[in-house]
mmCIF file of C-alpha atoms in Angstrom:
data_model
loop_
_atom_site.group_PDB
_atom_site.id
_atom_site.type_symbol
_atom_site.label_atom_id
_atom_site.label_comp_id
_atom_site.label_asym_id
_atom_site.label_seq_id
_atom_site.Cartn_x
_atom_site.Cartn_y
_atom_site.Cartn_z
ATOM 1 C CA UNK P 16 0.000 0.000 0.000
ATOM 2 C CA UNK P 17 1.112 3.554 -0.832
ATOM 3 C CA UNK P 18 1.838 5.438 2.230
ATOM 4 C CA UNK P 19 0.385 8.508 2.714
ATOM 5 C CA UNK P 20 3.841 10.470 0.874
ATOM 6 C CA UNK P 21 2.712 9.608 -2.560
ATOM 7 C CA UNK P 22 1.934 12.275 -5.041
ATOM 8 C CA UNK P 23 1.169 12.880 -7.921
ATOM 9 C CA UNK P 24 1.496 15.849 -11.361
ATOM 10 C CA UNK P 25 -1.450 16.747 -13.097
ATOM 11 C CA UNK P 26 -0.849 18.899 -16.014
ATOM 12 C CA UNK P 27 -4.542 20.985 -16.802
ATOM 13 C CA UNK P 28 -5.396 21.366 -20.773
ATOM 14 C CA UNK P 29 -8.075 23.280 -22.798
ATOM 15 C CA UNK P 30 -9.232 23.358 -25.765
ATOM 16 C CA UNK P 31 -10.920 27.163 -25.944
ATOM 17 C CA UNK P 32 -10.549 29.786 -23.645
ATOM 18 C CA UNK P 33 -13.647 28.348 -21.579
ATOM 19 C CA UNK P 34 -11.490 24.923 -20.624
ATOM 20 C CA UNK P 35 -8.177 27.136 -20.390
ATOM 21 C CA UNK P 36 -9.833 29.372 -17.255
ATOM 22 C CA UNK P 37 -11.134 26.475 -15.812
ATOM 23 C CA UNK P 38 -7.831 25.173 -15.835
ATOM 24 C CA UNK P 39 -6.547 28.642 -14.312
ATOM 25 C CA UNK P 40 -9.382 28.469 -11.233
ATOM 26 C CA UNK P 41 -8.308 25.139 -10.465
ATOM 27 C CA UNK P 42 -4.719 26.008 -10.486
ATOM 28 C CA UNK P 43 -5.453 29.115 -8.279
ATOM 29 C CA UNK P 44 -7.745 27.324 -5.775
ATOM 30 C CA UNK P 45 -4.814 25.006 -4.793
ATOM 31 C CA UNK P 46 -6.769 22.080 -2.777
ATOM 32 C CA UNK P 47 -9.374 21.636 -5.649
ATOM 33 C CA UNK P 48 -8.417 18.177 -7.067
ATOM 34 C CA UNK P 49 -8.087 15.463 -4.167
ATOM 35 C CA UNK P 50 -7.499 11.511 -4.958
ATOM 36 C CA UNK P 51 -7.801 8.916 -2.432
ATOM 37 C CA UNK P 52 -5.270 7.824 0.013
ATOM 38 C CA UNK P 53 -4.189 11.301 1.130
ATOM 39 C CA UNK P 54 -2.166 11.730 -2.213
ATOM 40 C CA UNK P 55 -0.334 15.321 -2.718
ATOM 41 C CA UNK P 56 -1.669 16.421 -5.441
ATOM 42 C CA UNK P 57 0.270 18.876 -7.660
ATOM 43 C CA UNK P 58 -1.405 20.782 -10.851
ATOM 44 C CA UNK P 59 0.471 22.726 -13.482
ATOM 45 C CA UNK P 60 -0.767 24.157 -16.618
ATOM 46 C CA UNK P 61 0.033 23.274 -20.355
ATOM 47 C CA UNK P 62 2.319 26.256 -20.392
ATOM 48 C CA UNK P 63 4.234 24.572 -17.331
ATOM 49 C CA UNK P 64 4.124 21.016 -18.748
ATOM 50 C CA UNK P 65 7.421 21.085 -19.447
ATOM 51 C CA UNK P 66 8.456 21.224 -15.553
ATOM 52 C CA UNK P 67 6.605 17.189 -15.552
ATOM 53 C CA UNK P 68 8.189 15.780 -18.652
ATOM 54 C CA UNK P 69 11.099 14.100 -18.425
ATOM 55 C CA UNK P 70 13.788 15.199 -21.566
ATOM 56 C CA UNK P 71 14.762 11.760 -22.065
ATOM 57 C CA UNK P 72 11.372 10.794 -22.624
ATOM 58 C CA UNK P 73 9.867 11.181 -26.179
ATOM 59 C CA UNK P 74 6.819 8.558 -25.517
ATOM 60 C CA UNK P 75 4.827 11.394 -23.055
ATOM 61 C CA UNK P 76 1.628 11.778 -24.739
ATOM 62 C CA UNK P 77 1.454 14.662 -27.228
ATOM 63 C CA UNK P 78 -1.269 17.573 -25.369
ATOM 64 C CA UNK P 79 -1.212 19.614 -28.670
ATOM 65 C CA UNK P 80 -1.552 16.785 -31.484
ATOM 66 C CA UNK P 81 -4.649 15.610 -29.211
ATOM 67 C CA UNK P 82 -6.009 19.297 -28.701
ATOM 68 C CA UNK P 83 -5.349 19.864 -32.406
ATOM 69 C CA UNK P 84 -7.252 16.746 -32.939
ATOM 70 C CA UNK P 85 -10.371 17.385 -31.335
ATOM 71 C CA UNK P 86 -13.655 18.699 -33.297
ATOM 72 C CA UNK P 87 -16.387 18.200 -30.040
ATOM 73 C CA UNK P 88 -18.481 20.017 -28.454
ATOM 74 C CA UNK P 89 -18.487 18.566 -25.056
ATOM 75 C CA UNK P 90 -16.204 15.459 -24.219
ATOM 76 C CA UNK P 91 -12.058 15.259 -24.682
ATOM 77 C CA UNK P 92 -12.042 19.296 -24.104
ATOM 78 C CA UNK P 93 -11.102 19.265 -21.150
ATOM 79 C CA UNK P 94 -7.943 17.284 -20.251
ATOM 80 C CA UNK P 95 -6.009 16.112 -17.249
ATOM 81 C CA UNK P 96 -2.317 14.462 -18.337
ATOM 82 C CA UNK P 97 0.181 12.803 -15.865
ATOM 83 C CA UNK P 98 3.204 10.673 -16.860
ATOM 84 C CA UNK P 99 2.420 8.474 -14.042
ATOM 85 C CA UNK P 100 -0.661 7.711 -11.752
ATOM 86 C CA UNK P 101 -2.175 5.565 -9.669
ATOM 87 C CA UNK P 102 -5.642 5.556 -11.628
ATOM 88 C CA UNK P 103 -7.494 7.963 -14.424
ATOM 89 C CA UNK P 104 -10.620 6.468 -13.063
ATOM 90 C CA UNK P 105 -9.683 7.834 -9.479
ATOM 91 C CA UNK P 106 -9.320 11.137 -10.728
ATOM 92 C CA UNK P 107 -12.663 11.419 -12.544
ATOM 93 C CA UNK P 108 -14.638 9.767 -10.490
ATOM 94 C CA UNK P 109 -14.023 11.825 -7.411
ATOM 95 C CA UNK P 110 -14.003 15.169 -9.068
ATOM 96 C CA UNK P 111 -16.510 14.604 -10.500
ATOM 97 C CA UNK P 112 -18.350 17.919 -9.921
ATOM 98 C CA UNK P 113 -14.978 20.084 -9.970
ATOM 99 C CA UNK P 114 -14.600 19.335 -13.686
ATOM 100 C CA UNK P 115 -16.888 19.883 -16.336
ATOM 101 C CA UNK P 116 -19.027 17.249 -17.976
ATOM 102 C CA UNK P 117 -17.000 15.514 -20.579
ATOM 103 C CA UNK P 118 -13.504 15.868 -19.074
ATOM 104 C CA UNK P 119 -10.880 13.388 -20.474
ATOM 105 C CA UNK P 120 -8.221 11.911 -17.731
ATOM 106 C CA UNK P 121 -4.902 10.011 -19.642
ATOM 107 C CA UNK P 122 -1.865 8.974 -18.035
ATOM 108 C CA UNK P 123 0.925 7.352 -19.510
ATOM 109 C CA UNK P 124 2.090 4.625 -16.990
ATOM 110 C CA UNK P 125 -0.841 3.644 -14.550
ATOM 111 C CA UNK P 126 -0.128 1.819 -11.630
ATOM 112 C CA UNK P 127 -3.236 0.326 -10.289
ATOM 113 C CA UNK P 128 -5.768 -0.104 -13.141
ATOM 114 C CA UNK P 129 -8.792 -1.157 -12.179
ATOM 115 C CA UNK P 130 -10.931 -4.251 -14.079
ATOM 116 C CA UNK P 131 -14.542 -5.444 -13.194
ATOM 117 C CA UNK P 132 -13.191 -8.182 -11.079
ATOM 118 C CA UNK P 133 -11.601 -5.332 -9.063
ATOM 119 C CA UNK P 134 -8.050 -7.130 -10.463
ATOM 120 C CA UNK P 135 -5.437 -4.498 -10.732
ATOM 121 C CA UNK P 136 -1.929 -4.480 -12.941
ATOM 122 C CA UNK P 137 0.491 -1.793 -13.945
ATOM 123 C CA UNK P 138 -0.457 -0.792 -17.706
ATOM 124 C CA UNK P 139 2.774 -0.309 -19.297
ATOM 125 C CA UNK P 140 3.924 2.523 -21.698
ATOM 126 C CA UNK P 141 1.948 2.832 -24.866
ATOM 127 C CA UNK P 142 -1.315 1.844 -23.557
ATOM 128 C CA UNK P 143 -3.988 4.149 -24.399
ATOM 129 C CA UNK P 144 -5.331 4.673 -20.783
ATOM 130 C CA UNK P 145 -8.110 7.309 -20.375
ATOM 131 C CA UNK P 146 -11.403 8.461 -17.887
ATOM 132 C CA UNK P 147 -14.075 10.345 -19.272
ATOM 133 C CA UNK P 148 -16.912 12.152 -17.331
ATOM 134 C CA UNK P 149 -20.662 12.024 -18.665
ATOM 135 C CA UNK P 150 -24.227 12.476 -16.686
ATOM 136 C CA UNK P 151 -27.541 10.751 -17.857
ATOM 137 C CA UNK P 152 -30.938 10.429 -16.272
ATOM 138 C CA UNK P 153 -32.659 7.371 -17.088
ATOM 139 C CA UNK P 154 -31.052 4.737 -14.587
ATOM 140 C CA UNK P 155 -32.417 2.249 -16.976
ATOM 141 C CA UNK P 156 -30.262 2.971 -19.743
ATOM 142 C CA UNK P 157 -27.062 3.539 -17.531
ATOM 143 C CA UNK P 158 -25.652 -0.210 -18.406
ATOM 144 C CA UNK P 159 -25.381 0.086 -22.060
ATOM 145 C CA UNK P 160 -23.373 3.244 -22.112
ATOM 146 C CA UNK P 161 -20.231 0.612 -22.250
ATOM 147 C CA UNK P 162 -21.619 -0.825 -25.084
ATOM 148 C CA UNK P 163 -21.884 2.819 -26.916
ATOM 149 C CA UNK P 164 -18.225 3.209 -25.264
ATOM 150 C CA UNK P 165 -16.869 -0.184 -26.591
ATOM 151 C CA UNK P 166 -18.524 0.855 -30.274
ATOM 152 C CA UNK P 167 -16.851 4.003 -30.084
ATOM 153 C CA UNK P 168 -13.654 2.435 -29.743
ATOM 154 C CA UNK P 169 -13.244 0.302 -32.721
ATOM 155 C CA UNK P 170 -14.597 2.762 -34.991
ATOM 156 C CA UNK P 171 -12.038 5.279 -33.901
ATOM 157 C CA UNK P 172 -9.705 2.183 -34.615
ATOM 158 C CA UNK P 173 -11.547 2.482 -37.815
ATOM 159 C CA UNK P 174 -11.484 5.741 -38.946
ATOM 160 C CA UNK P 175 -7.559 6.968 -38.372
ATOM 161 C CA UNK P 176 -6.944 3.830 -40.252
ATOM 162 C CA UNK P 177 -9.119 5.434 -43.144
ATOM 163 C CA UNK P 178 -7.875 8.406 -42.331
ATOM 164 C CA UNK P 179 -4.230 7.540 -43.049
ATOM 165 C CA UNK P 180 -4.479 5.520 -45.233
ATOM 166 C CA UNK P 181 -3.671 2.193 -43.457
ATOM 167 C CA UNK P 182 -4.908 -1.521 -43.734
ATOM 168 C CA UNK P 183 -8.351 -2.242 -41.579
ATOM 169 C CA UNK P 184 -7.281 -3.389 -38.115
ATOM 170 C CA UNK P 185 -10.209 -5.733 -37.365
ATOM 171 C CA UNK P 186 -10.829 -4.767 -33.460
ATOM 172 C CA UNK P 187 -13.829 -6.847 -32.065
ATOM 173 C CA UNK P 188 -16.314 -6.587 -28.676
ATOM 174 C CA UNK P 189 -16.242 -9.316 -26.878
ATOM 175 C CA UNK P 190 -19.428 -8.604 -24.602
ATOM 176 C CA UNK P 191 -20.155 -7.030 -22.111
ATOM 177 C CA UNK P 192 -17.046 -4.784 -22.007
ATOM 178 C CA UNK P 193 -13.525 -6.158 -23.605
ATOM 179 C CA UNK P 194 -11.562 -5.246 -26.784
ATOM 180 C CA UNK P 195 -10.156 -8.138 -29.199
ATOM 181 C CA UNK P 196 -7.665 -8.305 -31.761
ATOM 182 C CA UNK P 197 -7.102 -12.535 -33.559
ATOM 183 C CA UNK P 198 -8.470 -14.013 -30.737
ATOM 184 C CA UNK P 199 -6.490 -11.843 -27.920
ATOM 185 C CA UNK P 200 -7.604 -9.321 -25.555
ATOM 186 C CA UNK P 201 -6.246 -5.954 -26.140
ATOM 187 C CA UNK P 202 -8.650 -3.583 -24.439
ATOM 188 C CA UNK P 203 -11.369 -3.332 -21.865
ATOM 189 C CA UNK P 204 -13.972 -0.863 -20.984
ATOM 190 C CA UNK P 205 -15.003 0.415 -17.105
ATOM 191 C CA UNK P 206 -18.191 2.014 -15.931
ATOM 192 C CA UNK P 207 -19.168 3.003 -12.701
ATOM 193 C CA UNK P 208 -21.971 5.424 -11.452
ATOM 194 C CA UNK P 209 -23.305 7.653 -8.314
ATOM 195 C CA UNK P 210 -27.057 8.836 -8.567
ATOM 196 C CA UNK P 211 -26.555 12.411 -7.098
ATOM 197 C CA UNK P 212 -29.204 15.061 -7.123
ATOM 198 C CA UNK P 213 -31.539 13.300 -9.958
ATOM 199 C CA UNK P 214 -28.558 12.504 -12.231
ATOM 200 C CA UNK P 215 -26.399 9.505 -12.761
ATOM 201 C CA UNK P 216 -22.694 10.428 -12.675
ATOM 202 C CA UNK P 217 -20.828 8.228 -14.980
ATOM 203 C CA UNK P 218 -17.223 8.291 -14.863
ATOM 204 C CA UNK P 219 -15.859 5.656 -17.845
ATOM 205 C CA UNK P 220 -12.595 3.933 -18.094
ATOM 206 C CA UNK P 221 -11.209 2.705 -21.001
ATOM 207 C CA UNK P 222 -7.596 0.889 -21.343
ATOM 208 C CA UNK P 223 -6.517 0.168 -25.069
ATOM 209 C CA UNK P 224 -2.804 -1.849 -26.296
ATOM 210 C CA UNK P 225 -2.136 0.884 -29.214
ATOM 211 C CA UNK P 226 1.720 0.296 -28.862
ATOM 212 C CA UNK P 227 2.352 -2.194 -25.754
ATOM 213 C CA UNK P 228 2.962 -5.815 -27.356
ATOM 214 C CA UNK P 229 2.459 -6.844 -23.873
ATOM 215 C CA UNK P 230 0.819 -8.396 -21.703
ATOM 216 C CA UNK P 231 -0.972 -9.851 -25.102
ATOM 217 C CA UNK P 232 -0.480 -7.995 -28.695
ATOM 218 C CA UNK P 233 -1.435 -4.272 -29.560
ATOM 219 C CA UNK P 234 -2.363 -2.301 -32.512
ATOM 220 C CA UNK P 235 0.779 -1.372 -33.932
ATOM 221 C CA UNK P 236 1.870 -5.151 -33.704
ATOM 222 C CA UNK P 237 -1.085 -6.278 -36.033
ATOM 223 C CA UNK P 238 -0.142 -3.212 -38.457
ATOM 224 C CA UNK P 239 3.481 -4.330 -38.842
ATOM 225 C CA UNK P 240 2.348 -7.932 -39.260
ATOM 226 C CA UNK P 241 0.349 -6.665 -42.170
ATOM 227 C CA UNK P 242 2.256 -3.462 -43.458
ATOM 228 C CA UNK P 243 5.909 -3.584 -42.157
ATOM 229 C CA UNK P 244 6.992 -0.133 -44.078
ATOM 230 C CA UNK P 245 3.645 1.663 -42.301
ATOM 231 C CA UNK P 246 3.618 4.176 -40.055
ATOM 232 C CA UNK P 247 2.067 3.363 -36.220
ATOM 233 C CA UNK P 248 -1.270 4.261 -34.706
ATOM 234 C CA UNK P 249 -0.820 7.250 -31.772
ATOM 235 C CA UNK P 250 -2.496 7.204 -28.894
ATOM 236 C CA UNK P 251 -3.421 10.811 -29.536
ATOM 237 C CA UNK P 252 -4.993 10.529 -32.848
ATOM 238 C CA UNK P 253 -6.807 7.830 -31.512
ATOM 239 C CA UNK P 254 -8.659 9.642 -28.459
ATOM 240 C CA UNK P 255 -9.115 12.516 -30.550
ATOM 241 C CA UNK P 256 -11.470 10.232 -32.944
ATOM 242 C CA UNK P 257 -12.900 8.378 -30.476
ATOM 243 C CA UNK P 258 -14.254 11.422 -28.655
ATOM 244 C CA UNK P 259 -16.116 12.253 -31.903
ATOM 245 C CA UNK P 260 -17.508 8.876 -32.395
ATOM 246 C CA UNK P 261 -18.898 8.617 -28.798
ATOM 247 C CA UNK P 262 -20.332 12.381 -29.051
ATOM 248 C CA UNK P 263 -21.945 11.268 -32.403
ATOM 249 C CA UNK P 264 -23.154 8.126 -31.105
ATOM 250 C CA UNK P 265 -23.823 9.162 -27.474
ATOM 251 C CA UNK P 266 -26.151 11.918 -29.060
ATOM 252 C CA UNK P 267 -28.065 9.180 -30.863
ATOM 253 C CA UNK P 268 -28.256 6.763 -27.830
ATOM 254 C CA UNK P 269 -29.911 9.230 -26.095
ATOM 255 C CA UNK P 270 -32.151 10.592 -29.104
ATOM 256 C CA UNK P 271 -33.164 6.929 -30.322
ATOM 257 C CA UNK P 272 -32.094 4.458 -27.254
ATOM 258 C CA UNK P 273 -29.371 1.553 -28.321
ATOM 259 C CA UNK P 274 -31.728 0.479 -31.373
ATOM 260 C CA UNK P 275 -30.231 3.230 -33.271
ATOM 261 C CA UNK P 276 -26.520 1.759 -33.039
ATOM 262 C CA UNK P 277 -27.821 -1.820 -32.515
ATOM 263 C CA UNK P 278 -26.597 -2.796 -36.379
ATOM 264 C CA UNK P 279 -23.413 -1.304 -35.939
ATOM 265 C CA UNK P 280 -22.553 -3.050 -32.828
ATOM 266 C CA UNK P 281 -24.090 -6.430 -33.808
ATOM 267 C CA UNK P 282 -20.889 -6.245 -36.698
ATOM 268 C CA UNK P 283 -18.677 -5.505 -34.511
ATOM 269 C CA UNK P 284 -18.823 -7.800 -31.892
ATOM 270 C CA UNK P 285 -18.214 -11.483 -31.586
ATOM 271 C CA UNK P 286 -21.341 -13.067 -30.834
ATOM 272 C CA UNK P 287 -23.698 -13.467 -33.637
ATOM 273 C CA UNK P 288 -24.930 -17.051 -33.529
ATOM 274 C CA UNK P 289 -22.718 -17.895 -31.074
ATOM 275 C CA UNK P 290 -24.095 -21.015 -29.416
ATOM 276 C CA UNK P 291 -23.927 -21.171 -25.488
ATOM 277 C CA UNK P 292 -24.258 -23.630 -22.889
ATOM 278 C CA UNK P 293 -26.396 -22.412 -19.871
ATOM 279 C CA UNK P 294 -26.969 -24.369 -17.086
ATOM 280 C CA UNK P 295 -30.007 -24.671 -14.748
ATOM 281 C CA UNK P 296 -31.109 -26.988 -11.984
ATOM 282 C CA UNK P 297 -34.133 -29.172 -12.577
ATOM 283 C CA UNK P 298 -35.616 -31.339 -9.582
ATOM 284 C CA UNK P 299 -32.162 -30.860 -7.982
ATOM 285 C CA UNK P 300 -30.159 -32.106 -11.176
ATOM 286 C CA UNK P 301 -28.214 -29.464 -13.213
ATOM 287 C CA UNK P 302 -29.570 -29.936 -16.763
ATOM 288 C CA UNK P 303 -27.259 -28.352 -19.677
ATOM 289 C CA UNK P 304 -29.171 -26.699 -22.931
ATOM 290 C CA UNK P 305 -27.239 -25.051 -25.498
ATOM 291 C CA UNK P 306 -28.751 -21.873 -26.998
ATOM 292 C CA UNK P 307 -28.022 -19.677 -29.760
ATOM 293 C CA UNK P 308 -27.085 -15.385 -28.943
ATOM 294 C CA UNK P 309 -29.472 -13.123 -31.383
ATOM 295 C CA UNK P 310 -28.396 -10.126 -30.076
ATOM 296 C CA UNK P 311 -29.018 -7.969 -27.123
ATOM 297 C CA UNK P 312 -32.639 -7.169 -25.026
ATOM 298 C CA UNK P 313 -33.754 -3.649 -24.230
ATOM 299 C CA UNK P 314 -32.058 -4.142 -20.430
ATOM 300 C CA UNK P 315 -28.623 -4.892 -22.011
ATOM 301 C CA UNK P 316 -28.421 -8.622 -21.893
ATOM 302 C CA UNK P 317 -27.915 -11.709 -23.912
ATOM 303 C CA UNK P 318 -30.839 -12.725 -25.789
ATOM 304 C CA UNK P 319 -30.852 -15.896 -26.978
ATOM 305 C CA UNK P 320 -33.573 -18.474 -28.688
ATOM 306 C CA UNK P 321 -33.534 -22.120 -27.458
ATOM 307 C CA UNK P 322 -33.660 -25.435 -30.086
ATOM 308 C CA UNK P 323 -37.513 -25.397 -28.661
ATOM 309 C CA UNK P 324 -37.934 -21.662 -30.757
ATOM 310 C CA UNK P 325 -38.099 -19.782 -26.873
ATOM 311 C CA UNK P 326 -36.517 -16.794 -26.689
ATOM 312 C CA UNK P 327 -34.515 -16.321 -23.607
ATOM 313 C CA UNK P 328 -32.864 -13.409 -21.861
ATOM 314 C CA UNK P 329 -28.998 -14.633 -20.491
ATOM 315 C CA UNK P 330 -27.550 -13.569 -17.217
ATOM 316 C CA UNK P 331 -23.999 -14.351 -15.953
ATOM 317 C CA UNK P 332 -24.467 -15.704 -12.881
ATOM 318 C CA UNK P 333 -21.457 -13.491 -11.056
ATOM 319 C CA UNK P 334 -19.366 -16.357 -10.248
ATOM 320 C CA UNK P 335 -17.218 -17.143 -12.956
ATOM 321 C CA UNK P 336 -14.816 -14.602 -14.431
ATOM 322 C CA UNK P 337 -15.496 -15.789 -18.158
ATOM 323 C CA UNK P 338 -18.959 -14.215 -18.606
ATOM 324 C CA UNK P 339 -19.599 -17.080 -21.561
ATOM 325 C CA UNK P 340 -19.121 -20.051 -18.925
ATOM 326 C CA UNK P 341 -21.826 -19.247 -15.887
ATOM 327 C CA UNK P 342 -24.923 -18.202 -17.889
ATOM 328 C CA UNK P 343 -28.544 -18.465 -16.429
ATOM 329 C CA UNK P 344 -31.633 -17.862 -18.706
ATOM 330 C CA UNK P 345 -34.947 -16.575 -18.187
ATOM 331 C CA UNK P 346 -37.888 -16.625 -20.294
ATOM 332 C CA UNK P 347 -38.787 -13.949 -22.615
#
């Protein structure tokens, strides 16, 4: 455990003069960022970046190719950079209502990542590792914002690859919230939320392998495979296209609800007529049917139709860590 000495350098970035004085105010009001575990927390602005990046190291993410980068109106325009912290999420997630909706956390080496089974590992350098702020008000739809998140993702994947001219990099969902590339994980999405006066504070994590070939592959591994004389994918130009996918499709989500992106997503992920085993206990034996994913139900999970034509919604039943192996169903 950290002892209470630990600190850590946040470096505050704008895109137009709105973000820029809200950078100032929190500079000026000194205690106005806090992070758990009584860590000292130290804020500079772009100007004074220069004071938290080490010469020797060119692999600090780029503030101005990002902020150049960025067409939004609300999320990635304000940012929060540190070469090293414990966890983005941390930072969003309890300031939440010092920053303004749509603030961007990144951080180049992360120490204590956080997963959904509350595992934690360093993420090493080249990692695309980011927090986002949004609010929404309609608790019901709060559990498919990872699956506009995850979307959002692979079609920024998508679109600097267009963009530049490089081959398609194939970047899958594997549901309900991980990131794969020829059968290996190399990405994962986080959301948590706090209901505070009538809105639903969502703070989102997302962790992508743009340049790290470990712990699995990365991006830039599967575009030398295919195109050794390319250039690579940065992490920049990546966040800067993902916020204006998720603004785009977060827009429509609200508008239209998840039908509106339902086609989309049903390409990109991995589960089309992917047949299941679920398992339930009849008269005290547990009985094994296979069933066959259609897609997703209005709540967010598997739906499924039995051999027998019934359509069924799927539930993991929170014990096993692969979501695919402990599945309960429930007639729809």
């Amino acid at each position: 455990m950290e002892s209470h000495h630990a600190s850590c350098s946040l470096v505050l970035c704008g895109k137009s003069s709105v973000e820029t004085e809200i950078a100032k105010r929190l500079k000026n009001n000194n205690n106005s960022l806090k992070l758990p575990d009584n860590t000292k927390v130290s804020l500079f602005l772009e100007s004074e970046a220069k004071h938290v990046v080490k010469d020797d190291d060119g692999d600090s993410f780029d503030l101005s190719l990002f902020m150049n980068s960025i067409l939004t109106h609300q999320f990635g325009r304000f940012l929060i950079w540190s070469p090293r912290l414990s966890s983005t999420h941390d930072v969003v997630s309890h300031n939440f209502s010092e920053l303004p909706v749509g603030s961007v956390c990144v951080t180049d080496v992360q120490l204590k990542g956080r997963g959904r089974t509350k595992n934690v590992w360093e993420s090493p350098k080249g990692c695309l590792m980011y927090s986002f702020t949004l609010e929404m008000e309609d608790g019901r739809v709060v559990p498919l914002v990872q699956y506009v998140v995850s979307l959002a993702v692979t079609e920024a994947v998508n679109h600097v690859c267009d963009k530049k001219g490089f081959p398609y990099i194939d970047v899958k969902i594997k549901w309900p919230n991980d990131l794969y590339l020829n059968g290996l994980k190399v990405g994962g999405i986080l959301c948590t939320s706090t209901y505070r006066s009538k809105k639903f504070h969502v703070s989102v994590g997302v962790g992508l392998n743009v340049d790290n070939e470990q712990p699995t592959t990365c991006l830039n591994a599967a575009l030398k495979d295919m195109s050794p004389a390319s250039n690579l994918l940065k992490r920049e130009e990546i966040l800067g296209a993902f916020f204006h996918q998720f603004e785009k499709f977060f827009d429509l989500f609200m508008d239209q609800g998840f039908k509106s992106l339902e086609e989309l997503y049903y390409r990109t992920w991995l589960h089309s007529e992917q047949r299941v085993i679920v398992e339930e206990k009849v008269q005290e034996q547990v009985v094994q049917n296979v069933v066959t994913i259609q897609g997703l139900t209005s709540s967010g999970y598997l739906l499924a139709i039995g051999d027998d034509n019934q359509m069924y919604e799927l539930h993991p039943d929170g014990n096993s860590f692969d979501f695919f192996k402990g599945l309960v169903r429930r007639k729809i």
